[in-house]
PDB file of C-alpha atoms in Angstrom:
ATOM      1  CA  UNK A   5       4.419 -21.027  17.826  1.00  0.00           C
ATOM      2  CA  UNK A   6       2.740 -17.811  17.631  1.00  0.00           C
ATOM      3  CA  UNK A   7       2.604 -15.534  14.656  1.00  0.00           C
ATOM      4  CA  UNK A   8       1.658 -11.934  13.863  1.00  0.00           C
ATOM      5  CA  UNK A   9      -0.231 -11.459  10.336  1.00  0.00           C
ATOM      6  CA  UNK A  10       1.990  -8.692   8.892  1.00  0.00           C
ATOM      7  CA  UNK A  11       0.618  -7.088   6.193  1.00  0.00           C
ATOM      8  CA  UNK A  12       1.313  -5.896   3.350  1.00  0.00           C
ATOM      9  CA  UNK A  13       4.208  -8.198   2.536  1.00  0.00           C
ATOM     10  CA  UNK A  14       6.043  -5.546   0.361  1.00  0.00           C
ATOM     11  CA  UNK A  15       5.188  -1.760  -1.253  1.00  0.00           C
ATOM     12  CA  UNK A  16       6.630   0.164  -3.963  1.00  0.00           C
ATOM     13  CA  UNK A  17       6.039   3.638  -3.547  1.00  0.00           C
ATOM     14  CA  UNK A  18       6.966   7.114  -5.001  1.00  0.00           C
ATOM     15  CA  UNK A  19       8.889   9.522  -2.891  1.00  0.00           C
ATOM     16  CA  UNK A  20       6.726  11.871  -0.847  1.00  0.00           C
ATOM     17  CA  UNK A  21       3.773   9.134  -0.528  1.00  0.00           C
ATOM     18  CA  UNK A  22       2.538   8.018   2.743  1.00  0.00           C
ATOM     19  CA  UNK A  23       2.610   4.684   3.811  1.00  0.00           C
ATOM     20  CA  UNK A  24       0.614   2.312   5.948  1.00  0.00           C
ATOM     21  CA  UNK A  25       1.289  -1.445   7.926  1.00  0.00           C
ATOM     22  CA  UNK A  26      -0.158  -2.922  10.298  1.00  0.00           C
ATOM     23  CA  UNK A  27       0.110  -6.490  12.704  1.00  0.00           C
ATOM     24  CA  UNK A  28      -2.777  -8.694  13.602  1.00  0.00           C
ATOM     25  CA  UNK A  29      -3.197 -11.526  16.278  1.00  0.00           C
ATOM     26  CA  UNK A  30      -5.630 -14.313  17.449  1.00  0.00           C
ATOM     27  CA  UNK A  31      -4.278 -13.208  20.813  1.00  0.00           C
ATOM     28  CA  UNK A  32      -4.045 -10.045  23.118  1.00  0.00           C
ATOM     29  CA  UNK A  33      -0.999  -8.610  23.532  1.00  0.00           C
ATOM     30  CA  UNK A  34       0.672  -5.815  26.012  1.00  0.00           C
ATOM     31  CA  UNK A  35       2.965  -4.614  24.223  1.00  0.00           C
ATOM     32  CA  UNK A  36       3.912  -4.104  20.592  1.00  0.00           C
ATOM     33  CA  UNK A  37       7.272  -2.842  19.125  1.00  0.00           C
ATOM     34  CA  UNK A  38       7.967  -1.582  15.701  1.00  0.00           C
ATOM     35  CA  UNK A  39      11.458  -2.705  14.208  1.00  0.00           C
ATOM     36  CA  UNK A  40      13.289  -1.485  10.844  1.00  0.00           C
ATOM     37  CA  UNK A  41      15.699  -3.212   9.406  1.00  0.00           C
ATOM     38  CA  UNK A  42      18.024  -2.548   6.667  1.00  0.00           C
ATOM     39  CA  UNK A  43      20.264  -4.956   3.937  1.00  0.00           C
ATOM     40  CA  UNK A  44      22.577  -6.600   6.019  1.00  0.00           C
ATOM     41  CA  UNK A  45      21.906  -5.149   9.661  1.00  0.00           C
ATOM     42  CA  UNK A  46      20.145  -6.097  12.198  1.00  0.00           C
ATOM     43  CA  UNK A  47      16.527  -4.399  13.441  1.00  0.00           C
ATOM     44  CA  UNK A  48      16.552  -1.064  14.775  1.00  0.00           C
ATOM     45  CA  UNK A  49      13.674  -0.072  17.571  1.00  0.00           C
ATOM     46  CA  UNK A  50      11.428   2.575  16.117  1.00  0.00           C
ATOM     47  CA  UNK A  51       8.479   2.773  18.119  1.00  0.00           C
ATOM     48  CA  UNK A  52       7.606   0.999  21.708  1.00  0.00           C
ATOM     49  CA  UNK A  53       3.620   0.971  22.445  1.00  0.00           C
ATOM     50  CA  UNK A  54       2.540  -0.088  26.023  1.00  0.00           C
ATOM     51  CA  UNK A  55      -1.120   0.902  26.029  1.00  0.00           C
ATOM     52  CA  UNK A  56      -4.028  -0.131  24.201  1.00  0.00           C
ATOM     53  CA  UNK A  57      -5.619   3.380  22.041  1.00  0.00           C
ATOM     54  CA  UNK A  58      -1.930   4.912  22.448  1.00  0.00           C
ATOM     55  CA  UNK A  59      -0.410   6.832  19.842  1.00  0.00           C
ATOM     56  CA  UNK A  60       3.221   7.495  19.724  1.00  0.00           C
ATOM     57  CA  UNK A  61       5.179   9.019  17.146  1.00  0.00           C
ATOM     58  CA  UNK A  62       9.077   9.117  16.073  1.00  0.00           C
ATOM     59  CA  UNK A  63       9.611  12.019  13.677  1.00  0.00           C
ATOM     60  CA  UNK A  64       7.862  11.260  10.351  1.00  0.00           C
ATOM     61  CA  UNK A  65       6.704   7.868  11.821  1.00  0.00           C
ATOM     62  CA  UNK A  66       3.712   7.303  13.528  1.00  0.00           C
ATOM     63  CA  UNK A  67       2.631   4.153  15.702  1.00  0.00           C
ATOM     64  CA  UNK A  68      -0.968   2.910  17.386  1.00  0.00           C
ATOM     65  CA  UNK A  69      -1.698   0.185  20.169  1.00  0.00           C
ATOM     66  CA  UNK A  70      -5.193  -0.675  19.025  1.00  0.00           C
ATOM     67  CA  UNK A  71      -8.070  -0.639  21.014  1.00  0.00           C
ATOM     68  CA  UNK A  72      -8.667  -4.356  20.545  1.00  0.00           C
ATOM     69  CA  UNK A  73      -4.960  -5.447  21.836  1.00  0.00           C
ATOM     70  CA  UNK A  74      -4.828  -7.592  19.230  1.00  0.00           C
ATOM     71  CA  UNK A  75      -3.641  -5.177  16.559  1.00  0.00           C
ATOM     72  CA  UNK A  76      -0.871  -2.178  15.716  1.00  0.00           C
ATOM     73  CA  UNK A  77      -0.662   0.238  13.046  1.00  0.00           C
ATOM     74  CA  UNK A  78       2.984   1.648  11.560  1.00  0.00           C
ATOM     75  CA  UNK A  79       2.242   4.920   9.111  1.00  0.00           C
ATOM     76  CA  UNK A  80       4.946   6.889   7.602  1.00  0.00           C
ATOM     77  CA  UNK A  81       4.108  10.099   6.214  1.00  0.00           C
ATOM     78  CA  UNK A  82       5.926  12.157   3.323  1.00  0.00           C
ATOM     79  CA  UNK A  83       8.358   8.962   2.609  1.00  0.00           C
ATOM     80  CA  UNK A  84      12.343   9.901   1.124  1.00  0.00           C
ATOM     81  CA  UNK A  85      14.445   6.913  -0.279  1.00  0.00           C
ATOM     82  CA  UNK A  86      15.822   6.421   2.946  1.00  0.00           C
ATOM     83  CA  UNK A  87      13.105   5.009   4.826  1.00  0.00           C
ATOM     84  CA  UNK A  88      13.686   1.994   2.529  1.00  0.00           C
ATOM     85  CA  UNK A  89      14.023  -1.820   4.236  1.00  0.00           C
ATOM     86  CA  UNK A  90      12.225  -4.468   6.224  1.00  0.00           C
ATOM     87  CA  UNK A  91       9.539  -3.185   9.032  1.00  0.00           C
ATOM     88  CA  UNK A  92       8.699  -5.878  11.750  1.00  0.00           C
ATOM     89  CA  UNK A  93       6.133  -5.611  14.551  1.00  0.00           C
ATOM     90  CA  UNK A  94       6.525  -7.244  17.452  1.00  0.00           C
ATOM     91  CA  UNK A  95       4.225  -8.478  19.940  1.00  0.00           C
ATOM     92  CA  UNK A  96       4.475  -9.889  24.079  1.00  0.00           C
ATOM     93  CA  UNK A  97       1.383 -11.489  25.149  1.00  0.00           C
ATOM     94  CA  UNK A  98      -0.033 -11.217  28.512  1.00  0.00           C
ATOM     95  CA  UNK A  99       2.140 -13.451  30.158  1.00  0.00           C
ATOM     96  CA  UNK A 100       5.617 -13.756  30.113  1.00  0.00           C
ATOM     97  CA  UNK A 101       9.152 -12.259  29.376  1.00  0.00           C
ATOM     98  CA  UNK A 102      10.974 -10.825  26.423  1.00  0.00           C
ATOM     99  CA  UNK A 103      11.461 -14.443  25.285  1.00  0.00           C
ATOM    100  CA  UNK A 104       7.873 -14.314  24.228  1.00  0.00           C
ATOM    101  CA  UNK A 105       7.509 -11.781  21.574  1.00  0.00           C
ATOM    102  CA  UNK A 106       6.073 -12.845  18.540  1.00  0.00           C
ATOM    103  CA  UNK A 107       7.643 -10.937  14.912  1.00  0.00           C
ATOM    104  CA  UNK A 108       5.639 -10.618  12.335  1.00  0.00           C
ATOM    105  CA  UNK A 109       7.371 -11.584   8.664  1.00  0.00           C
ATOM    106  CA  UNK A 110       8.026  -8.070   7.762  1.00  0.00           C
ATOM    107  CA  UNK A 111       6.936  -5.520   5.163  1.00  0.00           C
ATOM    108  CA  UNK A 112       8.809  -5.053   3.141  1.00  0.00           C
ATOM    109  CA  UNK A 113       9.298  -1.537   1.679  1.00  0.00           C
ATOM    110  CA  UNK A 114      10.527  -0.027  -1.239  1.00  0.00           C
ATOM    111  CA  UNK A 115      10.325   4.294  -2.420  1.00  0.00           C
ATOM    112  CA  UNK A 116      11.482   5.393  -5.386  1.00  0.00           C
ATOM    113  CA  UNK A 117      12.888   8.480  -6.231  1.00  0.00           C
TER     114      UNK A 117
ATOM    115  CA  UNK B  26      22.261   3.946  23.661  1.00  0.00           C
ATOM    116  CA  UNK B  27      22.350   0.007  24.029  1.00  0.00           C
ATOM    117  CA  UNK B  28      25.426  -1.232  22.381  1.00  0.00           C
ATOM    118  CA  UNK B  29      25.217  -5.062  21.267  1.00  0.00           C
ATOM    119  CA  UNK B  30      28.336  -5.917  19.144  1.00  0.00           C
ATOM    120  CA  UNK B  31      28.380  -9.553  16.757  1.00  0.00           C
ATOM    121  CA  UNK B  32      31.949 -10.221  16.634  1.00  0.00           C
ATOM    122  CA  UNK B  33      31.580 -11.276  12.792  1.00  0.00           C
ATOM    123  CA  UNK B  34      29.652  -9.594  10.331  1.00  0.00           C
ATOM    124  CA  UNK B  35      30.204 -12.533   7.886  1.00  0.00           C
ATOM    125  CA  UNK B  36      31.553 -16.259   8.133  1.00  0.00           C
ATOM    126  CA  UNK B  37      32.045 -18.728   5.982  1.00  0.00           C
ATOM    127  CA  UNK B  38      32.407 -22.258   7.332  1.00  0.00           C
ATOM    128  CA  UNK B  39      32.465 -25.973   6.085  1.00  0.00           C
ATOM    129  CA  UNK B  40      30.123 -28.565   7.114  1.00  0.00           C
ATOM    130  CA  UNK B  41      30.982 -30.555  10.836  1.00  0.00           C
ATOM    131  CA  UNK B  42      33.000 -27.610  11.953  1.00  0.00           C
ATOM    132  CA  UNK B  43      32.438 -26.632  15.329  1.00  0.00           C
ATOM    133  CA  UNK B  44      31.536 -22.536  15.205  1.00  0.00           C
ATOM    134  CA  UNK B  45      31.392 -19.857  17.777  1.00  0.00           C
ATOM    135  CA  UNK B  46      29.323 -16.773  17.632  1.00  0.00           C
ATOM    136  CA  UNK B  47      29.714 -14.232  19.981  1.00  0.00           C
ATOM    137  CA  UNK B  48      27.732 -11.339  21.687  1.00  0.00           C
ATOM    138  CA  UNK B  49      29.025  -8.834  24.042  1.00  0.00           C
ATOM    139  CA  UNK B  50      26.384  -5.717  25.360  1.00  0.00           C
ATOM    140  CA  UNK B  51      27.095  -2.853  27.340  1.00  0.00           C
ATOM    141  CA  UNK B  52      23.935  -1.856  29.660  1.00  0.00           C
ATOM    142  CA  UNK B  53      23.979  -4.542  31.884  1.00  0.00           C
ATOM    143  CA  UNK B  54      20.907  -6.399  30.350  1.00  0.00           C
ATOM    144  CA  UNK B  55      19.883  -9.530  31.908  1.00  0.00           C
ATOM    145  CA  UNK B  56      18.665 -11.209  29.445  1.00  0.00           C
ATOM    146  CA  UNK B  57      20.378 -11.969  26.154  1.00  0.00           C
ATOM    147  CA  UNK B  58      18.715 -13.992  23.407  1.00  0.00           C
ATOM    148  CA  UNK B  59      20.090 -15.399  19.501  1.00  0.00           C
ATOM    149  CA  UNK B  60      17.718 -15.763  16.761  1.00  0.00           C
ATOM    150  CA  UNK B  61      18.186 -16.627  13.196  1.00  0.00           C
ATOM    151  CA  UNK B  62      16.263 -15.430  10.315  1.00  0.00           C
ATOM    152  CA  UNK B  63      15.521 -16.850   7.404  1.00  0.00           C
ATOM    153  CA  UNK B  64      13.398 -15.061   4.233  1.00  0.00           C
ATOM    154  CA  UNK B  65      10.017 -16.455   4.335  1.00  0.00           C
ATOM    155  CA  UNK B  66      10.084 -17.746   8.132  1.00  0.00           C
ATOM    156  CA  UNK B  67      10.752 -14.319   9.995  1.00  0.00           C
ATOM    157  CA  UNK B  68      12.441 -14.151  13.336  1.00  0.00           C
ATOM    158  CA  UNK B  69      12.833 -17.742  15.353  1.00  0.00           C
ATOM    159  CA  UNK B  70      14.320 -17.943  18.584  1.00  0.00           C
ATOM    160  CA  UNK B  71      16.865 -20.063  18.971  1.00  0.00           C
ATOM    161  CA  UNK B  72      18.168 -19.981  22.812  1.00  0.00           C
ATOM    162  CA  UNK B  73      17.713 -16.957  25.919  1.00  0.00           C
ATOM    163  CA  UNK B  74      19.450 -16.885  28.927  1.00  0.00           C
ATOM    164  CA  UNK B  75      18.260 -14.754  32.114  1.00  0.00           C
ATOM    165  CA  UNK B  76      21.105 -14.594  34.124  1.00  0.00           C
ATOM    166  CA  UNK B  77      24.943 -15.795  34.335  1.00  0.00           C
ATOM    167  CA  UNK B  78      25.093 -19.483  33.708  1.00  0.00           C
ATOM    168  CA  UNK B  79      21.619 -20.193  32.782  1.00  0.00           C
ATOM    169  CA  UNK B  80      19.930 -20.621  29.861  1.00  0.00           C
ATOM    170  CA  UNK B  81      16.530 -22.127  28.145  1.00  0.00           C
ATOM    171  CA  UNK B  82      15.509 -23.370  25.042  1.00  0.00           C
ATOM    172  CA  UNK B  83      13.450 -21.411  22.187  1.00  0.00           C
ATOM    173  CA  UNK B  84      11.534 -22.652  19.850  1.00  0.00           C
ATOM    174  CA  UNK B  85      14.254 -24.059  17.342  1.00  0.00           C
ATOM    175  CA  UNK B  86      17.190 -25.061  19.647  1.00  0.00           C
ATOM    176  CA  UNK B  87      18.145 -28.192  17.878  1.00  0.00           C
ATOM    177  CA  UNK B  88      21.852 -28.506  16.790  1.00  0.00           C
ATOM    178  CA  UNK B  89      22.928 -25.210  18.843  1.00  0.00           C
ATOM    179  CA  UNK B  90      24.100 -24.576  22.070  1.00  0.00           C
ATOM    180  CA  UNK B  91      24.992 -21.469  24.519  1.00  0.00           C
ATOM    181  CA  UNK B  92      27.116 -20.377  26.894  1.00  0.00           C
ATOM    182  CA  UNK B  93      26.927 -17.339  28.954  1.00  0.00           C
ATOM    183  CA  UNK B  94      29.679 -16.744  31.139  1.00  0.00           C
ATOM    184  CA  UNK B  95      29.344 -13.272  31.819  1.00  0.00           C
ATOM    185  CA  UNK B  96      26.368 -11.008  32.334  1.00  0.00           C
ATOM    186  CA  UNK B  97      27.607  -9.183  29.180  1.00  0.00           C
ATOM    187  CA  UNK B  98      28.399 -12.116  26.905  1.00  0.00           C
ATOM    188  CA  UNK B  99      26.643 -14.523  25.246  1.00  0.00           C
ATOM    189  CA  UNK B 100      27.907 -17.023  23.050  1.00  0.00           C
ATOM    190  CA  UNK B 101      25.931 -19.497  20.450  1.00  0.00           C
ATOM    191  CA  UNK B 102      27.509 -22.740  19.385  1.00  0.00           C
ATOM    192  CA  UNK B 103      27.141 -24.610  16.397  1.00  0.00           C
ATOM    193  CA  UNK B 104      28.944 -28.106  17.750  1.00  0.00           C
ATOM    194  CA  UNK B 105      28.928 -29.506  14.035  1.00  0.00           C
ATOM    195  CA  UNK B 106      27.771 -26.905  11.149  1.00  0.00           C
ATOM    196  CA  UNK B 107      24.968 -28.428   8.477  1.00  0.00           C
ATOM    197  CA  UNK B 108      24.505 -26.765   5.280  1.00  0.00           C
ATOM    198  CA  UNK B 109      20.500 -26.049   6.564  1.00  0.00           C
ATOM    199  CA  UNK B 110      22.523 -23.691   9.211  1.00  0.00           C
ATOM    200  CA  UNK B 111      23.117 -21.395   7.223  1.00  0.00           C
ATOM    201  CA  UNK B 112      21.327 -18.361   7.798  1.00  0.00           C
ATOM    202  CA  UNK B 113      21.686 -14.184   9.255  1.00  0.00           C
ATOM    203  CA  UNK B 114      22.195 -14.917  13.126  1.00  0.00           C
ATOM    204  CA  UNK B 115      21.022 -12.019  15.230  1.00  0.00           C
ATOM    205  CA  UNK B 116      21.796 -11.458  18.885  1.00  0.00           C
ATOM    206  CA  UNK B 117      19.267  -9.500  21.078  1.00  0.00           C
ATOM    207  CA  UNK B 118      19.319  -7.944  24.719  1.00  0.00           C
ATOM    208  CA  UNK B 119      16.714  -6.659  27.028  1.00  0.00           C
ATOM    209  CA  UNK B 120      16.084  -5.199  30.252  1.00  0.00           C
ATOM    210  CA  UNK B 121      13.266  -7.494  31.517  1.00  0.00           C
ATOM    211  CA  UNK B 122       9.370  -8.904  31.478  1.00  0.00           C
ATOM    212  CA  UNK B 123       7.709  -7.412  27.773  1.00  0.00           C
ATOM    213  CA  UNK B 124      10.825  -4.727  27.801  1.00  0.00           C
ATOM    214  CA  UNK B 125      11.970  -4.213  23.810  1.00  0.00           C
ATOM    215  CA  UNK B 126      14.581  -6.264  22.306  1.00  0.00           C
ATOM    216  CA  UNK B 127      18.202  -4.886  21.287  1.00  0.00           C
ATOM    217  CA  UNK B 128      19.669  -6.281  18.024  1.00  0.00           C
ATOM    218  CA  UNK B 129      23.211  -6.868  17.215  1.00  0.00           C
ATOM    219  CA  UNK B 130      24.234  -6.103  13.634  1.00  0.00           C
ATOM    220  CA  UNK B 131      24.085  -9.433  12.675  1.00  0.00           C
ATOM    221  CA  UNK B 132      25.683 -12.510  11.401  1.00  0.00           C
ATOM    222  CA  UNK B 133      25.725 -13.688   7.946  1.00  0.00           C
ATOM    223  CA  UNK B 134      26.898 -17.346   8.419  1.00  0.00           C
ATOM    224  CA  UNK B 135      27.490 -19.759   5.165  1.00  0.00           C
ATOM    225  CA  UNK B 136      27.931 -23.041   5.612  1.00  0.00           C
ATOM    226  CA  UNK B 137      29.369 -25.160   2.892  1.00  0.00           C
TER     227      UNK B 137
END
């Protein structure tokens, strides 16, 4: 099937640095959602996009539909320990329900203290 | 907030056992979908259902079934375990066309 290219695939930061993701696709999409998951739960909704250009931000955590369709941006300013785990975008194309999202593989991210 | 309770956060089974999974939400979400995820191959989707009663195949539906019974519950069947089914099984709801997903916690399911 389809698949987002999520990248990077993991980061090792310091506390306090700011950190950037994004998602790419062959395809358009028209909508992209930004997951985080931690050890042993499942993925949390951060951020839902719905426009292209939009830019939506959740506290320290900032989100952009790209202009193109075909790509989203997750940054994360002033990072603490807890924003540690697995980030996922998720894509749905033009056409079609929920069933359709694609999920990127996940960055993986990791802050130390 | 969306509530979508796994009723096991771990299992442990043996190969050619039958296994239930369940799923219950609580915002009246039509559709319900499982997944499993593996490291290295993301997010597949396994089965969704749209409504009471029906349901459709995703993209890796082979050796599982469902069941959905009631608009909150959604059940995923493993009719004979395999070792290669072992994997975190995640249950999802959501309101409709391109709406965001809703994640259960999770199942960690070991087959041995």
């Amino acid at each position: 099937g389809q698949q987002l290219n999520q990248s990077p695939q993991s980061m090792f930061i310091q506390e306090g640095e700011d950190v950037s993701m994004n998602c790419t696709s062959s395809s358009i999409f028209n909508t992209w959602l930004w997951y985080k998951q931690e050890p042993g739960e499942g993925p949390v909704l951060l951020i839902a996009l719905y426009k292209a250009g939009e830019l939506t931000s959740n506290g320290r955590l900032t989100a952009q539909f790209g202009i193109t369709r075909k790509d989203s941006f997750l940054n994360i300013s002033a990072s603490i320990p807890s924003d540690v785990g697995i980030y996922f975008c998720a894509g749905a194309p033009n056409q079609g329900g929920s069933e359709k999202l694609v999920f990127g593989k996940g960055t993986k991210l990791t802050v130390n203290p | 907030d969306v509530k979508v309770t796994q009723s096991s956060r771990y299992l442990v089974k043996r190969t050619g056992e039958k296994v239930f999974l369940e799923c219950v939400q609580d915002m009246d979400h039509e559709n319900m979908f499982w997944y499993r995820q593996d490291p290295g191959l993301g997010l597949r989707l396994i089965y969704f259902s749209y409504d009471v009663k029906m349901k459709e195949k995703g993209d890796i539906p082979e050796g599982y079934s469902v069941s959905r019974e009631k608009k909150e519950r959604f059940s995923l069947i493993l009719e004979s375990a395999s070792t290669n089914q072992t994997s975190m099984y995640l249950c999802a709801t959501g309101g409709g066309p391109n709406e965001k997903l809703f994640f259960g916690s999770g199942t960690q399911l070991s087959v041995l």
